[in-house]
Coordinates of C-alpha atoms and ligand atoms in Angstrom, one line a residue:
M1 CA 0.1 0.1 0.1
I2 CA 1.2 3.6 -0.6
I3 CA -0.1 6.8 0.9
I4 CA 0.6 9.8 -1.2
L5 CA 0.9 12.8 1.1
K6 CA -0.2 16.5 0.3
E7 CA 2.5 19.0 -0.2
N8 CA 4.1 20.3 3.1
P9 CA 2.2 17.9 5.6
D10 CA 1.6 18.9 9.1
K11 CA 4.4 17.5 11.0
K12 CA 2.5 16.5 14.1
Q13 CA -0.1 14.8 12.0
L14 CA 2.4 13.1 9.9
E15 CA 4.0 11.7 13.2
N16 CA 0.6 10.6 14.5
L17 CA -0.1 8.7 11.3
T18 CA 3.4 7.0 11.4
D19 CA 3.1 6.0 15.1
W20 CA -0.3 4.6 14.4
L21 CA 0.8 2.7 11.3
K22 CA 3.7 1.3 13.3
T23 CA 1.3 -0.1 16.0
M24 CA 0.0 -2.1 13.3
G25 CA 3.4 -3.8 12.9
L26 CA 4.0 -2.1 9.4
D27 CA 7.3 -0.9 8.2
I28 CA 7.3 2.4 6.3
H29 CA 9.5 3.6 3.5
Y30 CA 9.6 7.2 2.6
S31 CA 10.3 8.3 -1.1
Q32 CA 10.8 12.0 -1.4
G33 CA 10.0 13.9 -4.5
T34 CA 10.3 17.7 -5.3
S35 CA 6.7 18.4 -4.1
T36 CA 5.2 14.9 -3.1
T37 CA 6.1 12.4 -0.4
I38 CA 5.2 8.8 -0.6
M39 CA 4.9 6.5 2.2
G40 CA 5.3 2.9 1.3
L41 CA 3.9 0.5 3.8
I42 CA 5.3 -3.2 3.9
G43 CA 3.7 -5.8 5.9
D44 CA 0.1 -7.1 6.4
T45 CA -1.9 -4.2 5.1
S46 CA -5.1 -6.1 5.0
V47 CA -5.9 -4.6 8.4
V48 CA -5.4 -0.9 7.4
D49 CA -8.7 1.0 6.5
T50 CA -7.9 3.0 3.5
D51 CA -11.0 5.0 3.8
L52 CA -9.9 6.3 7.3
I53 CA -6.3 7.1 6.0
N54 CA -7.9 8.8 2.8
A55 CA -10.0 11.1 5.2
L56 CA -7.0 12.5 6.8
D57 CA -5.9 16.2 6.0
I58 CA -2.4 15.5 5.2
V59 CA -3.3 12.5 2.7
E60 CA -3.8 13.1 -1.1
N61 CA -4.4 9.5 -1.9
V62 CA -4.0 5.8 -1.0
K63 CA -3.4 3.0 -3.2
R64 CA -3.0 -0.7 -2.6
I65 CA -0.1 -2.2 -4.6
T66 CA -1.3 -5.5 -5.9
E67 CA 2.1 -6.7 -7.3
P68 CA 3.8 -9.1 -4.9
Y69 CA 7.1 -7.1 -5.1
K70 CA 6.9 -3.9 -3.0
N71 CA 10.4 -2.3 -2.5
A72 CA 11.2 -2.9 -6.2
N73 CA 7.9 -1.4 -7.5
R74 CA 7.8 1.9 -9.1
K75 CA 4.6 2.6 -7.6
F76 CA 6.4 2.7 -4.3
H77 CA 9.2 4.7 -5.4
P78 CA 8.4 6.6 -8.6
F79 CA 11.9 8.1 -9.1
D80 CA 14.6 6.2 -10.7
T81 CA 17.1 4.6 -8.3
V82 CA 20.7 5.6 -9.0
V83 CA 23.1 3.1 -7.9
E84 CA 26.3 4.6 -6.8
V85 CA 29.5 2.5 -6.7
P86 CA 32.1 4.4 -4.5
L87 CA 35.5 5.4 -5.9
P88 CA 38.7 5.8 -3.5
D89 CA 38.8 9.6 -4.4
G90 CA 35.4 10.2 -2.6
G91 CA 33.4 10.3 -6.0
S92 CA 31.2 7.5 -7.4
V93 CA 30.4 5.6 -10.8
K94 CA 26.6 6.2 -11.0
I95 CA 24.2 3.7 -12.9
G96 CA 20.5 4.5 -13.5
G97 CA 18.5 7.8 -13.5
G98 CA 20.1 9.0 -16.8
N99 CA 23.6 7.6 -15.9
F100 CA 24.5 5.2 -18.6
Q101 CA 27.5 2.8 -17.8
I102 CA 29.3 0.1 -19.8
I103 CA 30.8 -2.7 -17.7
A104 CA 33.5 -4.5 -19.7
G105 CA 36.2 -7.2 -19.3
P106 CA 37.0 -10.9 -19.8
C107 CA 34.5 -13.7 -19.1
S108 CA 37.1 -15.2 -16.9
V109 CA 40.0 -13.9 -15.0
E110 CA 42.9 -16.1 -16.7
S111 CA 46.2 -14.3 -15.5
E112 CA 47.4 -10.9 -14.2
D113 CA 48.5 -9.9 -17.7
Q114 CA 45.3 -10.7 -19.2
V115 CA 43.1 -9.0 -16.8
C116 CA 45.0 -5.9 -16.3
T117 CA 45.6 -5.5 -20.1
I118 CA 42.0 -5.8 -20.7
A119 CA 41.0 -3.5 -17.8
M120 CA 43.3 -0.7 -19.0
E121 CA 42.1 -1.1 -22.7
V122 CA 38.4 -1.0 -21.7
K123 CA 39.0 2.1 -19.4
E124 CA 40.7 4.0 -22.3
A125 CA 37.7 3.2 -24.4
G126 CA 35.1 4.5 -21.9
A127 CA 33.9 1.6 -19.6
G128 CA 33.1 2.6 -16.3
L129 CA 33.5 -0.6 -14.6
C130 CA 35.6 -3.9 -15.2
R131 CA 34.1 -7.4 -15.2
G132 CA 35.9 -10.6 -14.7
G133 CA 34.8 -14.2 -13.5
A134 CA 36.8 -15.8 -10.7
F135 CA 34.1 -18.3 -9.6
K136 CA 32.5 -19.6 -12.9
P137 CA 29.2 -21.3 -13.3
R138 CA 30.1 -23.9 -16.0
T139 CA 27.7 -26.5 -17.5
S140 CA 30.5 -29.1 -17.6
P141 CA 32.4 -30.0 -14.3
Y142 CA 35.4 -30.7 -16.6
A143 CA 35.5 -27.1 -18.1
F144 CA 37.8 -24.5 -16.5
Q145 CA 36.1 -23.5 -13.2
G146 CA 37.8 -20.0 -12.9
M147 CA 40.8 -18.9 -10.9
R148 CA 38.6 -18.6 -7.6
E149 CA 40.2 -16.6 -4.6
Q150 CA 43.5 -16.1 -6.8
G151 CA 41.1 -14.7 -9.7
I152 CA 39.5 -12.0 -7.4
N153 CA 43.0 -11.1 -6.1
L154 CA 44.1 -10.5 -9.9
L155 CA 40.8 -8.8 -10.6
L156 CA 41.7 -6.4 -7.6
E157 CA 45.2 -5.8 -9.0
A158 CA 43.3 -4.8 -12.3
K159 CA 41.3 -2.3 -10.3
K160 CA 44.3 -0.8 -8.7
R161 CA 46.0 -0.4 -12.1
S162 CA 43.0 0.9 -13.9
G163 CA 41.1 2.6 -11.5
L164 CA 37.9 0.9 -12.6
P165 CA 35.7 -0.5 -9.9
V166 CA 35.1 -4.3 -10.4
V167 CA 32.2 -6.6 -10.8
T168 CA 32.4 -10.3 -10.3
E169 CA 30.1 -13.3 -9.7
V170 CA 29.4 -15.1 -6.4
M171 CA 28.1 -18.6 -6.5
D172 CA 28.0 -19.6 -2.8
I173 CA 27.5 -17.6 0.5
S174 CA 30.6 -19.3 1.8
H175 CA 32.7 -17.5 -0.7
L176 CA 31.6 -14.0 0.4
P177 CA 34.7 -13.4 2.6
F178 CA 36.7 -13.3 -0.7
F179 CA 34.6 -10.4 -2.1
E180 CA 35.4 -7.9 0.6
N181 CA 37.0 -5.4 -1.7
V182 CA 34.9 -6.2 -4.7
D183 CA 32.7 -3.3 -5.8
V184 CA 29.6 -4.9 -7.2
I185 CA 28.6 -8.4 -6.5
Q186 CA 27.2 -10.4 -9.5
V187 CA 24.4 -13.0 -9.1
G188 CA 24.5 -15.1 -12.3
A189 CA 21.6 -16.4 -14.3
R190 CA 21.9 -19.8 -12.7
N191 CA 21.6 -18.3 -9.1
M192 CA 18.8 -16.0 -9.6
Q193 CA 16.6 -17.9 -7.4
N194 CA 19.1 -19.0 -4.8
F195 CA 17.1 -17.3 -2.1
E196 CA 19.4 -17.9 0.7
L197 CA 22.2 -16.2 -1.3
L198 CA 19.9 -13.3 -2.2
K199 CA 18.8 -12.9 1.6
E200 CA 22.5 -12.8 2.5
L201 CA 23.2 -10.1 -0.1
G202 CA 20.5 -8.1 1.4
H203 CA 22.6 -7.5 4.6
I204 CA 25.7 -6.3 2.8
G205 CA 26.5 -2.8 1.9
K206 CA 27.5 -3.4 -1.8
P207 CA 25.6 -3.1 -4.9
V208 CA 24.2 -6.4 -6.4
L209 CA 24.1 -6.8 -10.1
L210 CA 21.2 -9.4 -10.6
K211 CA 20.9 -11.4 -13.8
R212 CA 17.8 -12.8 -15.3
G213 CA 17.5 -16.6 -15.0
L214 CA 17.7 -18.5 -18.2
S215 CA 14.0 -19.6 -18.0
S216 CA 12.7 -16.8 -15.5
T217 CA 10.0 -14.4 -15.9
L218 CA 10.3 -10.7 -15.4
R219 CA 8.0 -11.0 -12.3
E220 CA 10.3 -13.8 -11.1
L221 CA 13.4 -11.5 -11.6
L222 CA 11.6 -8.6 -9.7
M223 CA 10.8 -11.0 -6.8
S224 CA 14.4 -11.9 -6.7
A225 CA 15.3 -8.2 -6.5
E226 CA 12.8 -8.0 -3.7
Y227 CA 14.6 -10.7 -1.7
V228 CA 17.8 -8.5 -1.7
M229 CA 15.9 -5.2 -1.1
A230 CA 13.8 -6.7 1.8
G231 CA 17.1 -7.2 3.7
G232 CA 18.0 -3.6 3.5
N233 CA 20.0 -3.4 0.4
R234 CA 18.4 -1.2 -2.0
N235 CA 21.3 -1.0 -4.6
V236 CA 20.3 -3.6 -7.0
I237 CA 20.9 -3.5 -10.8
L238 CA 19.0 -5.8 -13.0
C239 CA 20.5 -7.4 -16.1
E240 CA 18.7 -8.9 -19.2
R241 CA 21.0 -11.5 -20.5
G242 CA 18.8 -13.5 -22.8
I243 CA 16.4 -16.4 -22.1
R244 CA 15.9 -20.0 -23.4
T245 CA 13.7 -20.1 -26.5
F246 CA 13.4 -22.8 -29.3
E247 CA 15.9 -20.8 -31.4
T248 CA 19.2 -22.4 -31.7
A249 CA 20.9 -19.8 -33.9
T250 CA 22.1 -17.8 -31.0
R251 CA 23.1 -18.8 -27.6
N252 CA 20.0 -17.3 -25.9
T253 CA 17.2 -15.0 -27.2
L254 CA 17.7 -11.5 -26.2
D255 CA 14.3 -10.1 -24.8
L256 CA 14.7 -6.4 -25.7
S257 CA 11.3 -5.8 -24.6
A258 CA 12.3 -6.6 -21.1
I259 CA 14.0 -3.2 -20.9
P260 CA 11.0 -0.7 -21.3
L261 CA 8.7 -3.3 -19.3
L262 CA 11.1 -3.5 -16.4
K263 CA 11.6 0.3 -16.4
E264 CA 7.8 0.7 -16.3
K265 CA 7.4 -1.6 -13.3
T266 CA 10.6 -0.8 -11.3
H267 CA 12.9 2.1 -10.4
L268 CA 16.0 0.1 -10.6
P269 CA 18.5 0.4 -13.2
V270 CA 18.3 -2.1 -16.0
I271 CA 21.2 -3.2 -18.0
V272 CA 21.7 -5.6 -20.9
D273 CA 24.4 -8.3 -21.5
P274 CA 24.3 -8.9 -25.4
S275 CA 27.4 -11.3 -25.1
H276 CA 25.6 -14.0 -23.1
A277 CA 22.4 -13.2 -24.9
T278 CA 23.7 -13.9 -28.4
G279 CA 26.9 -16.0 -27.7
S280 CA 28.3 -14.4 -30.9
A281 CA 30.9 -11.6 -31.0
A282 CA 29.4 -10.4 -34.5
L283 CA 26.0 -9.8 -32.7
V284 CA 27.3 -7.9 -29.7
L285 CA 27.6 -4.4 -31.5
P286 CA 24.1 -4.5 -33.0
M287 CA 22.4 -5.7 -29.8
S288 CA 24.3 -3.1 -27.9
M289 CA 22.9 -0.4 -30.2
A290 CA 19.5 -2.0 -29.9
A291 CA 19.4 -2.2 -26.0
T292 CA 20.7 1.3 -25.8
A293 CA 18.1 2.5 -28.1
A294 CA 15.4 0.6 -26.0
G295 CA 16.4 2.7 -22.9
A296 CA 18.8 0.4 -21.1
D297 CA 20.8 2.0 -18.3
G298 CA 23.9 0.3 -19.2
L299 CA 25.8 -2.6 -21.0
M300 CA 27.8 -5.5 -19.8
I301 CA 30.2 -6.7 -22.6
E302 CA 32.8 -9.6 -22.7
V303 CA 36.1 -8.3 -24.0
H304 CA 39.1 -10.4 -24.3
N305 CA 42.6 -9.5 -25.9
D306 CA 43.1 -12.7 -27.8
P307 CA 39.3 -14.3 -28.1
E308 CA 40.4 -17.3 -29.9
H309 CA 42.4 -18.5 -26.9
A310 CA 40.0 -17.5 -24.2
L311 CA 39.5 -20.1 -21.6
C312 CA 35.8 -19.3 -21.5
D313 CA 33.3 -17.7 -24.0
G314 CA 35.8 -16.7 -26.6
A315 CA 33.2 -16.9 -29.5
Q316 CA 31.2 -14.1 -27.9
S317 CA 34.1 -11.9 -26.7
I318 CA 35.1 -8.7 -28.6
T319 CA 38.6 -7.4 -28.9
P320 CA 39.6 -4.1 -27.4
A321 CA 39.4 -2.5 -30.8
T322 CA 36.0 -3.5 -31.4
F323 CA 34.9 -2.6 -28.1
R324 CA 36.3 1.1 -28.8
D325 CA 34.0 1.2 -31.9
L326 CA 31.2 -0.1 -29.9
V327 CA 31.4 2.7 -27.2
K328 CA 31.4 5.2 -30.0
S329 CA 28.3 3.8 -31.8
V330 CA 26.4 3.3 -28.4
K331 CA 27.2 7.0 -27.4
S332 CA 25.8 8.2 -30.8
I333 CA 22.5 6.5 -30.1
Q334 CA 21.9 7.6 -26.6
P335 CA 20.3 10.9 -27.1
L336 CA 17.7 9.2 -29.3
A337 CA 17.1 6.4 -26.6
Y338 CA 13.6 5.6 -25.5
K339 CA 13.0 7.3 -22.2
G340 CA 9.7 5.6 -20.9
G341 CA 7.4 7.7 -23.2
K342 CA 8.6 10.9 -21.3
P343 CA 9.7 13.7 -23.8
Ligands
PEP1 C1 28.7 -14.0 -16.5 O1 28.4 -12.8 -16.8 O2 29.9 -14.2 -16.4 C2 27.9 -15.2 -16.8 C3 28.1 -16.4 -16.4 O3 26.6 -14.9 -17.1 P1 25.2 -15.5 -16.9 O4 25.0 -15.8 -15.5 O5 24.2 -14.6 -17.4 O6 25.2 -16.9 -17.7
MN2 MN1 30.9 -15.6 -20.0

């Protein structure tokens, strides 16, 4: 349920309303705009008499939210969430609310030289964050499983040298101590509904990049974001990375309609990973342009300095030179991008 307050509500009346709602066991989330304040109520609101609240002097309107996700709901929080990734100089890299970011780097960290070279190259080309897998979710137990703890240390070395904050995937709660200096924690498609992991990430003070499951609906993705947010962590970035369909020409099918749909339903930033969505280096540029045009808040791109010899996902990895061209093409599209029907 949301309560939309009139402009400049009387402080005493607002305090009384807040106390009364709290006695019913409800949690209250405030969303402050330039002229309106929205109170979002979390908990069992079936006991709340909406007519009674509507009749109060300070109340403009009361609405029940029917969707099961509350914190992630745009009705609850109409303004775009800007996720901020802190930088050592006191600044931050911002994603969402008009801040477009590109996350780029190898599928997997393979060596210090590899990850540091790529990090410097993508930074030079305009990436805002560097990615690199250390704990890898592979279909085959015989495939390269990632460099694990050592991989994270090498990624942190790349962070030191390039100045780019880093994003890497966690697969298990027990590995979280290794992620202490990682800037953004990724939950991969295969773990989108690992609810215990999501609950744990609700208690950490770091942004979470949540990828859509291979066969998950948008509602399920939003419910997974809700798990993280319900624990108090509001810094969630959603990532469309393609879904399973009957098509075999591409690794997955990129669901471009997910971008405007998600942005209508949630205030969270939405980014797109055209690398895993298509599985093909040649399709990364056109799909990056399409995702940008459809209103994505950013992209996640796999870049490798020697794709042919990559230990993982070489076929979908682009070179630093191609990445430079991609950034230019994407930037040229940004002014024309769809902005949710707003002028
Ligand atoms: C990845 O980004 O490294 C990855 C494994 O992607 P996904 O979880 O989308 O398959
Ligand atoms: Mn990959």
